[in-house]
Amino acid sequence: MKASELRRGTAVLVSIVFVQISNAQYTATILNKTGFANPKPSGASGSATVGTGDVTVGQVQIPHAMLWTSPGATPIDLNPEGFIQTFATASTGTNQYGYGYGDVTSSRFHALKWSGTAGSYEDLNPTGYQTTQIFGAHGNSQVGIGFGLITNNTWRAMLWQGTANSFVDLSPGTVSSAKAVGVWGSQQVGNTQVNGMHAHAALWSGSAESWVDLHPASFTRTEATGVWNGVQVGFGESTATGNQSHALLWRGSAASVVDLNPTGFSFSQALAISQAGQVGFAYGAATSFRSRAGYWNGTAGSFVNLHSQLTGLGVNFIESQATGIVDNGDIVGWGFDSASNYHALRWSQPVPEPATVAALGLGLVGLVRRRRRN
């Protein structure tokens, strides 16, 4: 657009901008794990964190869905009466989502919704489905998988809007199975398979007909794990990656793929995304092939090794992974110590420099010029 046109009217420049965290130091916190062992967070929303921890029943450790309402809060056991195992995978506002099984579900996994307590659970398993699981949520949308006689015993990608009967089957007719794991706004991501072949990263916009295959031709396997504002993340492998998994980023098409694998690492996966960036893990010979939680800001060169921020916590961490990131930049994940214990972790975002705050935008950057008077 010409400068003269800007003077005569109004112009709007549209861009996608991630918060720049750079290499600033994080503050890592071990989340309270009173009453259970081996906590592994899988998602977060605001100050809340959800995941799974082991509860000892007799001499056996059983996974229970867990909720931390804030980093210092005592965790809440979300496992309802009548359930044996439950897993919390996603959180949105006052609700938590995941899946579980027990006598009340005929020992089959059912998609579940909670509102902060075990007794608040709702069963989102639709009629005709034997098994359903929720892996991601945003706003009033949830995504996951479903299986049963109604699907001819094939796994189907599922989209819900908060109730069992609101579900939509996202699986296109050309695939043998599909899985949805991430959602933001009107878009959903996951993967599809044809006749048992390797997975292809997939993108939907609310229906089976909207399916987009994100799989680049040069890759043998790809999976999409998260989506935010038209940007998708995940991982894949090809001969160019040495047949090792590399973290990937897309912008709506297979051709747009960006390899996020950081220099010095041979293996990486991006597991989540928000307006603050992307997170996951990476490892290589330099780390003795032990995983390191990491953050990206859209490029391989922006990688921040979050594992290096785990010193001074009184625990000898030897592995870590980042599994969720909220819009303010806080990151959740887990660490594994030299005594073979898991710990729930939350990394706090450093306060951005004033110049960075002024440049965020995060969606629409408006450029407005009024018409000059004669």
Short mmCIF file of N, CA and C in Angstrom, two decimals, residues 175-333:
data_model
loop_
_atom_site.label_atom_id
_atom_site.label_comp_id
_atom_site.label_asym_id
_atom_site.label_seq_id
_atom_site.Cartn_x
_atom_site.Cartn_y
_atom_site.Cartn_z
N VAL A 175 -9.84 -41.93 5.60
CA VAL A 175 -8.84 -42.42 6.54
C VAL A 175 -9.39 -43.59 7.33
N SER A 176 -8.48 -44.44 7.84
CA SER A 176 -8.91 -45.60 8.61
C SER A 176 -9.03 -45.29 10.09
N SER A 177 -8.33 -44.27 10.57
CA SER A 177 -8.46 -43.85 11.96
C SER A 177 -8.00 -42.41 12.09
N ALA A 178 -8.45 -41.73 13.14
CA ALA A 178 -8.10 -40.33 13.35
C ALA A 178 -8.12 -40.01 14.83
N LYS A 179 -7.36 -38.99 15.20
CA LYS A 179 -7.23 -38.59 16.60
C LYS A 179 -7.09 -37.09 16.67
N ALA A 180 -7.88 -36.42 17.51
CA ALA A 180 -7.77 -34.97 17.71
C ALA A 180 -7.22 -34.73 19.11
N VAL A 181 -6.20 -33.87 19.22
CA VAL A 181 -5.55 -33.67 20.52
C VAL A 181 -5.45 -32.21 20.93
N GLY A 182 -5.66 -31.28 20.01
CA GLY A 182 -5.55 -29.87 20.34
C GLY A 182 -6.64 -29.05 19.70
N VAL A 183 -7.05 -27.94 20.36
CA VAL A 183 -8.11 -27.09 19.82
C VAL A 183 -7.87 -25.67 20.27
N TRP A 184 -8.18 -24.73 19.40
CA TRP A 184 -8.16 -23.29 19.72
C TRP A 184 -9.14 -22.60 18.79
N GLY A 185 -10.11 -21.89 19.35
CA GLY A 185 -11.10 -21.23 18.51
C GLY A 185 -11.84 -22.24 17.65
N SER A 186 -11.83 -22.01 16.35
CA SER A 186 -12.57 -22.88 15.43
C SER A 186 -11.71 -23.98 14.82
N GLN A 187 -10.45 -24.10 15.22
CA GLN A 187 -9.55 -25.08 14.62
C GLN A 187 -9.20 -26.20 15.60
N GLN A 188 -9.02 -27.41 15.04
CA GLN A 188 -8.63 -28.58 15.80
C GLN A 188 -7.45 -29.26 15.09
N VAL A 189 -6.57 -29.90 15.85
CA VAL A 189 -5.43 -30.60 15.25
C VAL A 189 -5.28 -31.99 15.86
N GLY A 190 -4.57 -32.84 15.14
CA GLY A 190 -4.30 -34.18 15.59
C GLY A 190 -3.58 -34.94 14.50
N ASN A 191 -4.04 -36.17 14.22
CA ASN A 191 -3.43 -36.94 13.14
C ASN A 191 -4.43 -37.93 12.57
N THR A 192 -4.15 -38.38 11.37
CA THR A 192 -4.97 -39.38 10.70
C THR A 192 -4.06 -40.49 10.16
N GLN A 193 -4.66 -41.66 9.93
CA GLN A 193 -3.95 -42.78 9.36
C GLN A 193 -4.79 -43.42 8.26
N VAL A 194 -4.11 -43.95 7.24
CA VAL A 194 -4.78 -44.65 6.15
C VAL A 194 -4.24 -46.07 6.11
N ASN A 195 -5.13 -47.04 6.34
CA ASN A 195 -4.77 -48.45 6.27
C ASN A 195 -3.56 -48.80 7.13
N GLY A 196 -3.50 -48.21 8.32
CA GLY A 196 -2.44 -48.55 9.25
C GLY A 196 -1.09 -47.96 8.93
N MET A 197 -1.01 -47.09 7.94
CA MET A 197 0.27 -46.47 7.59
C MET A 197 0.64 -45.43 8.64
N HIS A 198 1.80 -44.80 8.48
CA HIS A 198 2.27 -43.82 9.44
C HIS A 198 1.29 -42.65 9.55
N ALA A 199 1.28 -42.03 10.73
CA ALA A 199 0.37 -40.93 11.00
C ALA A 199 0.71 -39.70 10.17
N HIS A 200 -0.33 -38.96 9.80
CA HIS A 200 -0.20 -37.67 9.13
C HIS A 200 -0.80 -36.59 10.02
N ALA A 201 -0.05 -35.51 10.25
CA ALA A 201 -0.59 -34.38 11.00
C ALA A 201 -1.83 -33.85 10.31
N ALA A 202 -2.85 -33.52 11.10
CA ALA A 202 -4.14 -33.13 10.54
C ALA A 202 -4.64 -31.83 11.17
N LEU A 203 -5.40 -31.08 10.37
CA LEU A 203 -6.02 -29.83 10.81
C LEU A 203 -7.48 -29.85 10.38
N TRP A 204 -8.38 -29.46 11.30
CA TRP A 204 -9.80 -29.35 11.00
C TRP A 204 -10.32 -27.97 11.40
N SER A 205 -11.47 -27.63 10.86
CA SER A 205 -12.18 -26.41 11.26
C SER A 205 -13.63 -26.76 11.60
N GLY A 206 -13.81 -27.77 12.45
CA GLY A 206 -15.12 -28.08 12.98
C GLY A 206 -15.91 -29.16 12.29
N SER A 207 -15.37 -29.74 11.20
CA SER A 207 -16.11 -30.78 10.48
C SER A 207 -15.15 -31.71 9.78
N ALA A 208 -15.64 -32.90 9.44
CA ALA A 208 -14.81 -33.86 8.71
C ALA A 208 -14.42 -33.32 7.35
N GLU A 209 -15.34 -32.58 6.73
CA GLU A 209 -15.10 -32.04 5.38
C GLU A 209 -14.01 -30.97 5.36
N SER A 210 -13.73 -30.37 6.51
CA SER A 210 -12.74 -29.29 6.57
C SER A 210 -11.31 -29.80 6.72
N TRP A 211 -11.12 -31.11 6.77
CA TRP A 211 -9.81 -31.71 7.03
C TRP A 211 -8.73 -31.24 6.08
N VAL A 212 -7.58 -30.87 6.63
CA VAL A 212 -6.40 -30.50 5.86
C VAL A 212 -5.26 -31.41 6.29
N ASP A 213 -4.61 -32.06 5.32
CA ASP A 213 -3.47 -32.92 5.59
C ASP A 213 -2.22 -32.05 5.68
N LEU A 214 -1.63 -31.95 6.87
CA LEU A 214 -0.45 -31.11 7.08
C LEU A 214 0.86 -31.85 6.81
N HIS A 215 0.78 -33.06 6.37
CA HIS A 215 1.95 -33.92 6.22
C HIS A 215 2.76 -33.56 4.98
N PRO A 216 4.00 -33.05 5.14
CA PRO A 216 4.83 -32.76 3.97
C PRO A 216 5.27 -34.05 3.27
N ALA A 217 5.40 -34.00 1.96
CA ALA A 217 5.68 -35.19 1.18
C ALA A 217 7.01 -35.85 1.56
N SER A 218 7.97 -35.07 2.04
CA SER A 218 9.29 -35.61 2.34
C SER A 218 9.35 -36.32 3.69
N PHE A 219 8.27 -36.25 4.49
CA PHE A 219 8.26 -36.85 5.82
C PHE A 219 7.61 -38.23 5.77
N THR A 220 8.05 -39.10 6.67
CA THR A 220 7.45 -40.42 6.78
C THR A 220 6.36 -40.47 7.83
N ARG A 221 6.43 -39.56 8.83
CA ARG A 221 5.44 -39.55 9.91
C ARG A 221 5.38 -38.16 10.52
N THR A 222 4.16 -37.67 10.76
CA THR A 222 3.98 -36.38 11.42
C THR A 222 2.76 -36.43 12.32
N GLU A 223 2.79 -35.66 13.40
CA GLU A 223 1.64 -35.51 14.28
C GLU A 223 1.55 -34.06 14.73
N ALA A 224 0.34 -33.52 14.74
CA ALA A 224 0.11 -32.18 15.27
C ALA A 224 -0.44 -32.30 16.68
N THR A 225 0.08 -31.48 17.60
CA THR A 225 -0.27 -31.60 19.01
C THR A 225 -0.98 -30.38 19.58
N GLY A 226 -0.83 -29.22 18.94
CA GLY A 226 -1.43 -28.01 19.48
C GLY A 226 -1.68 -26.98 18.39
N VAL A 227 -2.59 -26.02 18.68
CA VAL A 227 -2.92 -24.98 17.71
C VAL A 227 -3.24 -23.70 18.45
N TRP A 228 -2.84 -22.57 17.86
CA TRP A 228 -3.17 -21.25 18.37
C TRP A 228 -3.21 -20.26 17.21
N ASN A 229 -4.36 -19.60 17.03
CA ASN A 229 -4.48 -18.49 16.09
C ASN A 229 -3.92 -18.79 14.70
N GLY A 230 -4.26 -19.98 14.17
CA GLY A 230 -3.82 -20.34 12.83
C GLY A 230 -2.43 -20.92 12.73
N VAL A 231 -1.77 -21.13 13.87
CA VAL A 231 -0.44 -21.74 13.91
C VAL A 231 -0.54 -23.10 14.60
N GLN A 232 0.06 -24.13 13.99
CA GLN A 232 -0.01 -25.48 14.53
C GLN A 232 1.40 -25.97 14.87
N VAL A 233 1.51 -26.81 15.92
CA VAL A 233 2.79 -27.40 16.28
C VAL A 233 2.65 -28.90 16.44
N GLY A 234 3.79 -29.57 16.41
CA GLY A 234 3.81 -31.01 16.58
C GLY A 234 5.20 -31.54 16.35
N PHE A 235 5.29 -32.65 15.62
CA PHE A 235 6.60 -33.24 15.36
C PHE A 235 6.49 -34.19 14.18
N GLY A 236 7.65 -34.57 13.63
CA GLY A 236 7.67 -35.49 12.51
C GLY A 236 9.07 -35.95 12.23
N GLU A 237 9.18 -36.96 11.37
CA GLU A 237 10.49 -37.49 11.02
C GLU A 237 10.58 -37.77 9.54
N SER A 238 11.80 -37.70 9.02
CA SER A 238 12.06 -37.94 7.61
C SER A 238 13.53 -38.32 7.44
N THR A 239 13.92 -38.63 6.23
CA THR A 239 15.34 -38.91 6.00
C THR A 239 16.18 -37.67 6.26
N ALA A 240 15.62 -36.49 6.02
CA ALA A 240 16.34 -35.24 6.26
C ALA A 240 16.59 -35.00 7.74
N THR A 241 15.77 -35.61 8.61
CA THR A 241 15.96 -35.46 10.06
C THR A 241 16.72 -36.65 10.64
N GLY A 242 17.29 -37.47 9.76
CA GLY A 242 17.98 -38.67 10.23
C GLY A 242 17.02 -39.70 10.80
N ASN A 243 15.76 -39.63 10.33
CA ASN A 243 14.69 -40.50 10.84
C ASN A 243 14.48 -40.35 12.34
N GLN A 244 14.84 -39.17 12.86
CA GLN A 244 14.60 -38.82 14.25
C GLN A 244 13.48 -37.79 14.29
N SER A 245 12.69 -37.83 15.35
CA SER A 245 11.60 -36.87 15.51
C SER A 245 12.16 -35.46 15.67
N HIS A 246 11.59 -34.49 14.92
CA HIS A 246 11.92 -33.08 15.06
C HIS A 246 10.66 -32.30 15.36
N ALA A 247 10.76 -31.34 16.28
CA ALA A 247 9.63 -30.44 16.54
C ALA A 247 9.33 -29.64 15.28
N LEU A 248 8.03 -29.47 14.97
CA LEU A 248 7.60 -28.80 13.74
C LEU A 248 6.56 -27.73 14.05
N LEU A 249 6.48 -26.76 13.13
CA LEU A 249 5.47 -25.70 13.20
C LEU A 249 4.90 -25.50 11.81
N TRP A 250 3.57 -25.35 11.74
CA TRP A 250 2.88 -25.10 10.48
C TRP A 250 2.03 -23.83 10.58
N ARG A 251 1.67 -23.28 9.43
CA ARG A 251 0.71 -22.18 9.37
C ARG A 251 -0.41 -22.53 8.38
N GLY A 252 -1.03 -23.69 8.62
CA GLY A 252 -2.23 -24.05 7.89
C GLY A 252 -2.07 -24.92 6.67
N SER A 253 -0.81 -25.26 6.31
CA SER A 253 -0.62 -26.10 5.12
C SER A 253 0.65 -26.93 5.28
N ALA A 254 0.72 -28.03 4.54
CA ALA A 254 1.91 -28.87 4.58
C ALA A 254 3.15 -28.12 4.12
N ALA A 255 2.97 -27.25 3.13
CA ALA A 255 4.11 -26.53 2.56
C ALA A 255 4.69 -25.49 3.51
N SER A 256 3.95 -25.12 4.53
CA SER A 256 4.40 -24.07 5.45
C SER A 256 5.26 -24.59 6.59
N VAL A 257 5.58 -25.87 6.60
CA VAL A 257 6.24 -26.50 7.74
C VAL A 257 7.60 -25.84 8.04
N VAL A 258 7.89 -25.67 9.33
CA VAL A 258 9.15 -25.14 9.83
C VAL A 258 9.74 -26.14 10.81
N ASP A 259 11.01 -26.50 10.61
CA ASP A 259 11.70 -27.43 11.51
C ASP A 259 12.23 -26.65 12.71
N LEU A 260 11.73 -26.97 13.91
CA LEU A 260 12.13 -26.26 15.13
C LEU A 260 13.26 -26.94 15.88
N ASN A 261 13.81 -28.03 15.34
CA ASN A 261 14.82 -28.77 16.09
C ASN A 261 16.04 -27.89 16.36
N PRO A 262 16.40 -27.68 17.65
CA PRO A 262 17.50 -26.77 17.96
C PRO A 262 18.87 -27.37 17.66
N THR A 263 19.82 -26.53 17.37
CA THR A 263 21.19 -26.96 17.12
C THR A 263 21.75 -27.68 18.33
N GLY A 264 22.41 -28.82 18.08
CA GLY A 264 23.01 -29.59 19.16
C GLY A 264 22.11 -30.67 19.70
N PHE A 265 20.87 -30.74 19.22
CA PHE A 265 19.93 -31.78 19.65
C PHE A 265 19.55 -32.64 18.45
N SER A 266 19.38 -33.94 18.67
CA SER A 266 19.03 -34.84 17.58
C SER A 266 17.55 -35.19 17.56
N PHE A 267 16.85 -34.94 18.66
CA PHE A 267 15.45 -35.36 18.80
C PHE A 267 14.70 -34.25 19.52
N SER A 268 13.51 -33.91 19.02
CA SER A 268 12.69 -32.89 19.69
C SER A 268 11.23 -33.07 19.32
N GLN A 269 10.34 -32.60 20.20
CA GLN A 269 8.91 -32.60 19.94
C GLN A 269 8.30 -31.35 20.56
N ALA A 270 7.44 -30.68 19.81
CA ALA A 270 6.65 -29.57 20.34
C ALA A 270 5.30 -30.13 20.77
N LEU A 271 4.91 -29.85 22.02
CA LEU A 271 3.73 -30.48 22.60
C LEU A 271 2.58 -29.52 22.84
N ALA A 272 2.84 -28.22 22.89
CA ALA A 272 1.78 -27.26 23.20
C ALA A 272 2.16 -25.89 22.67
N ILE A 273 1.13 -25.02 22.53
CA ILE A 273 1.34 -23.68 21.99
C ILE A 273 0.30 -22.75 22.59
N SER A 274 0.68 -21.49 22.77
CA SER A 274 -0.24 -20.42 23.14
C SER A 274 0.29 -19.15 22.50
N GLN A 275 -0.33 -18.01 22.81
CA GLN A 275 0.15 -16.76 22.25
C GLN A 275 1.55 -16.42 22.75
N ALA A 276 2.01 -17.10 23.81
CA ALA A 276 3.34 -16.84 24.37
C ALA A 276 4.44 -17.67 23.74
N GLY A 277 4.10 -18.65 22.86
CA GLY A 277 5.13 -19.45 22.21
C GLY A 277 4.79 -20.92 22.22
N GLN A 278 5.82 -21.75 22.02
CA GLN A 278 5.65 -23.19 21.92
C GLN A 278 6.56 -23.88 22.93
N VAL A 279 6.13 -25.05 23.44
CA VAL A 279 6.93 -25.78 24.40
C VAL A 279 6.92 -27.27 24.07
N GLY A 280 7.92 -27.95 24.62
CA GLY A 280 8.04 -29.39 24.43
C GLY A 280 9.33 -29.86 25.05
N PHE A 281 10.12 -30.62 24.30
CA PHE A 281 11.39 -31.10 24.84
C PHE A 281 12.32 -31.47 23.70
N ALA A 282 13.60 -31.63 24.03
CA ALA A 282 14.61 -32.02 23.07
C ALA A 282 15.70 -32.78 23.78
N TYR A 283 16.42 -33.64 23.05
CA TYR A 283 17.60 -34.29 23.62
C TYR A 283 18.57 -34.66 22.52
N GLY A 284 19.79 -35.02 22.94
CA GLY A 284 20.84 -35.39 22.01
C GLY A 284 22.03 -35.93 22.76
N ALA A 285 23.13 -36.12 22.05
CA ALA A 285 24.34 -36.67 22.66
C ALA A 285 24.84 -35.78 23.79
N ALA A 286 24.70 -34.46 23.63
CA ALA A 286 25.19 -33.53 24.64
C ALA A 286 24.43 -33.65 25.96
N THR A 287 23.21 -34.20 25.93
CA THR A 287 22.42 -34.39 27.15
C THR A 287 22.37 -35.85 27.56
N SER A 288 23.29 -36.66 27.01
CA SER A 288 23.28 -38.11 27.25
C SER A 288 21.94 -38.71 26.88
N PHE A 289 21.31 -38.10 25.87
CA PHE A 289 20.01 -38.52 25.34
C PHE A 289 18.92 -38.52 26.40
N ARG A 290 19.05 -37.62 27.37
CA ARG A 290 18.00 -37.39 28.35
C ARG A 290 17.26 -36.11 27.98
N SER A 291 15.93 -36.14 28.08
CA SER A 291 15.11 -35.04 27.58
C SER A 291 15.29 -33.77 28.40
N ARG A 292 15.18 -32.63 27.70
CA ARG A 292 15.27 -31.32 28.30
C ARG A 292 14.04 -30.51 27.93
N ALA A 293 13.28 -30.06 28.93
CA ALA A 293 12.13 -29.20 28.65
C ALA A 293 12.59 -27.96 27.91
N GLY A 294 11.80 -27.52 26.92
CA GLY A 294 12.23 -26.39 26.11
C GLY A 294 11.09 -25.50 25.66
N TYR A 295 11.47 -24.28 25.30
CA TYR A 295 10.54 -23.26 24.80
C TYR A 295 11.05 -22.75 23.46
N TRP A 296 10.12 -22.51 22.53
CA TRP A 296 10.45 -21.89 21.24
C TRP A 296 9.61 -20.65 21.02
N ASN A 297 10.11 -19.78 20.17
CA ASN A 297 9.36 -18.60 19.76
C ASN A 297 9.26 -18.56 18.23
N GLY A 298 8.91 -19.70 17.63
CA GLY A 298 8.65 -19.75 16.20
C GLY A 298 9.79 -20.17 15.32
N THR A 299 11.01 -20.29 15.88
CA THR A 299 12.18 -20.69 15.09
C THR A 299 13.04 -21.65 15.91
N ALA A 300 13.86 -22.44 15.20
CA ALA A 300 14.77 -23.35 15.89
C ALA A 300 15.77 -22.57 16.75
N GLY A 301 16.22 -21.42 16.26
CA GLY A 301 17.22 -20.64 16.96
C GLY A 301 16.71 -19.98 18.23
N SER A 302 15.39 -19.92 18.42
CA SER A 302 14.82 -19.28 19.61
C SER A 302 14.73 -20.22 20.80
N PHE A 303 15.18 -21.46 20.65
CA PHE A 303 15.01 -22.48 21.69
C PHE A 303 15.66 -22.05 23.00
N VAL A 304 14.90 -22.21 24.10
CA VAL A 304 15.39 -21.96 25.46
C VAL A 304 15.35 -23.27 26.23
N ASN A 305 16.48 -23.68 26.79
CA ASN A 305 16.57 -24.90 27.57
C ASN A 305 16.04 -24.64 28.97
N LEU A 306 14.81 -25.05 29.25
CA LEU A 306 14.19 -24.81 30.55
C LEU A 306 14.76 -25.68 31.65
N HIS A 307 15.39 -26.77 31.27
CA HIS A 307 15.97 -27.67 32.27
C HIS A 307 17.06 -26.97 33.07
N SER A 308 17.74 -26.03 32.44
CA SER A 308 18.83 -25.32 33.12
C SER A 308 18.32 -24.44 34.25
N GLN A 309 16.99 -24.21 34.31
CA GLN A 309 16.41 -23.38 35.37
C GLN A 309 15.96 -24.21 36.57
N LEU A 310 16.30 -25.50 36.60
CA LEU A 310 15.84 -26.38 37.66
C LEU A 310 16.86 -26.55 38.79
N THR A 311 17.87 -25.72 38.80
CA THR A 311 18.85 -25.79 39.88
C THR A 311 18.32 -25.05 41.11
N GLY A 312 18.84 -25.41 42.27
CA GLY A 312 18.47 -24.73 43.50
C GLY A 312 17.13 -25.14 44.07
N LEU A 313 16.54 -26.24 43.57
CA LEU A 313 15.24 -26.71 44.06
C LEU A 313 15.38 -27.86 45.04
N GLY A 314 16.60 -28.26 45.34
CA GLY A 314 16.81 -29.35 46.28
C GLY A 314 16.62 -30.72 45.69
N VAL A 315 16.52 -30.81 44.38
CA VAL A 315 16.30 -32.09 43.69
C VAL A 315 17.30 -32.18 42.54
N ASN A 316 17.88 -33.36 42.34
CA ASN A 316 18.80 -33.58 41.23
C ASN A 316 18.01 -34.05 40.01
N PHE A 317 17.56 -33.12 39.19
CA PHE A 317 16.77 -33.46 38.01
C PHE A 317 17.68 -33.95 36.89
N ILE A 318 17.31 -35.08 36.29
CA ILE A 318 18.10 -35.61 35.18
C ILE A 318 17.32 -35.58 33.86
N GLU A 319 16.00 -35.39 33.92
CA GLU A 319 15.19 -35.25 32.70
C GLU A 319 14.02 -34.31 32.99
N SER A 320 13.48 -33.73 31.92
CA SER A 320 12.30 -32.87 32.08
C SER A 320 11.60 -32.73 30.73
N GLN A 321 10.32 -32.41 30.80
CA GLN A 321 9.53 -32.09 29.61
C GLN A 321 8.55 -30.99 29.95
N ALA A 322 8.30 -30.09 29.00
CA ALA A 322 7.28 -29.06 29.13
C ALA A 322 6.06 -29.50 28.34
N THR A 323 4.89 -29.49 28.98
CA THR A 323 3.69 -30.06 28.36
C THR A 323 2.58 -29.04 28.12
N GLY A 324 2.70 -27.84 28.69
CA GLY A 324 1.65 -26.84 28.51
C GLY A 324 2.19 -25.44 28.71
N ILE A 325 1.56 -24.45 28.05
CA ILE A 325 1.96 -23.06 28.19
C ILE A 325 0.70 -22.20 28.15
N VAL A 326 0.57 -21.29 29.09
CA VAL A 326 -0.59 -20.42 29.15
C VAL A 326 -0.25 -19.09 28.50
N ASP A 327 -1.28 -18.27 28.27
CA ASP A 327 -1.10 -17.06 27.49
C ASP A 327 -0.15 -16.05 28.15
N ASN A 328 -0.02 -16.08 29.48
CA ASN A 328 0.89 -15.13 30.11
C ASN A 328 2.34 -15.60 30.09
N GLY A 329 2.57 -16.79 29.50
CA GLY A 329 3.92 -17.30 29.37
C GLY A 329 4.32 -18.35 30.38
N ASP A 330 3.52 -18.57 31.43
CA ASP A 330 3.83 -19.63 32.39
C ASP A 330 3.80 -20.99 31.70
N ILE A 331 4.72 -21.86 32.10
CA ILE A 331 4.89 -23.16 31.46
C ILE A 331 4.77 -24.25 32.52
N VAL A 332 4.08 -25.35 32.19
CA VAL A 332 3.99 -26.47 33.11
C VAL A 332 4.60 -27.71 32.47
N GLY A 333 5.01 -28.64 33.31
CA GLY A 333 5.60 -29.87 32.83
C GLY A 333 6.04 -30.72 33.99
#
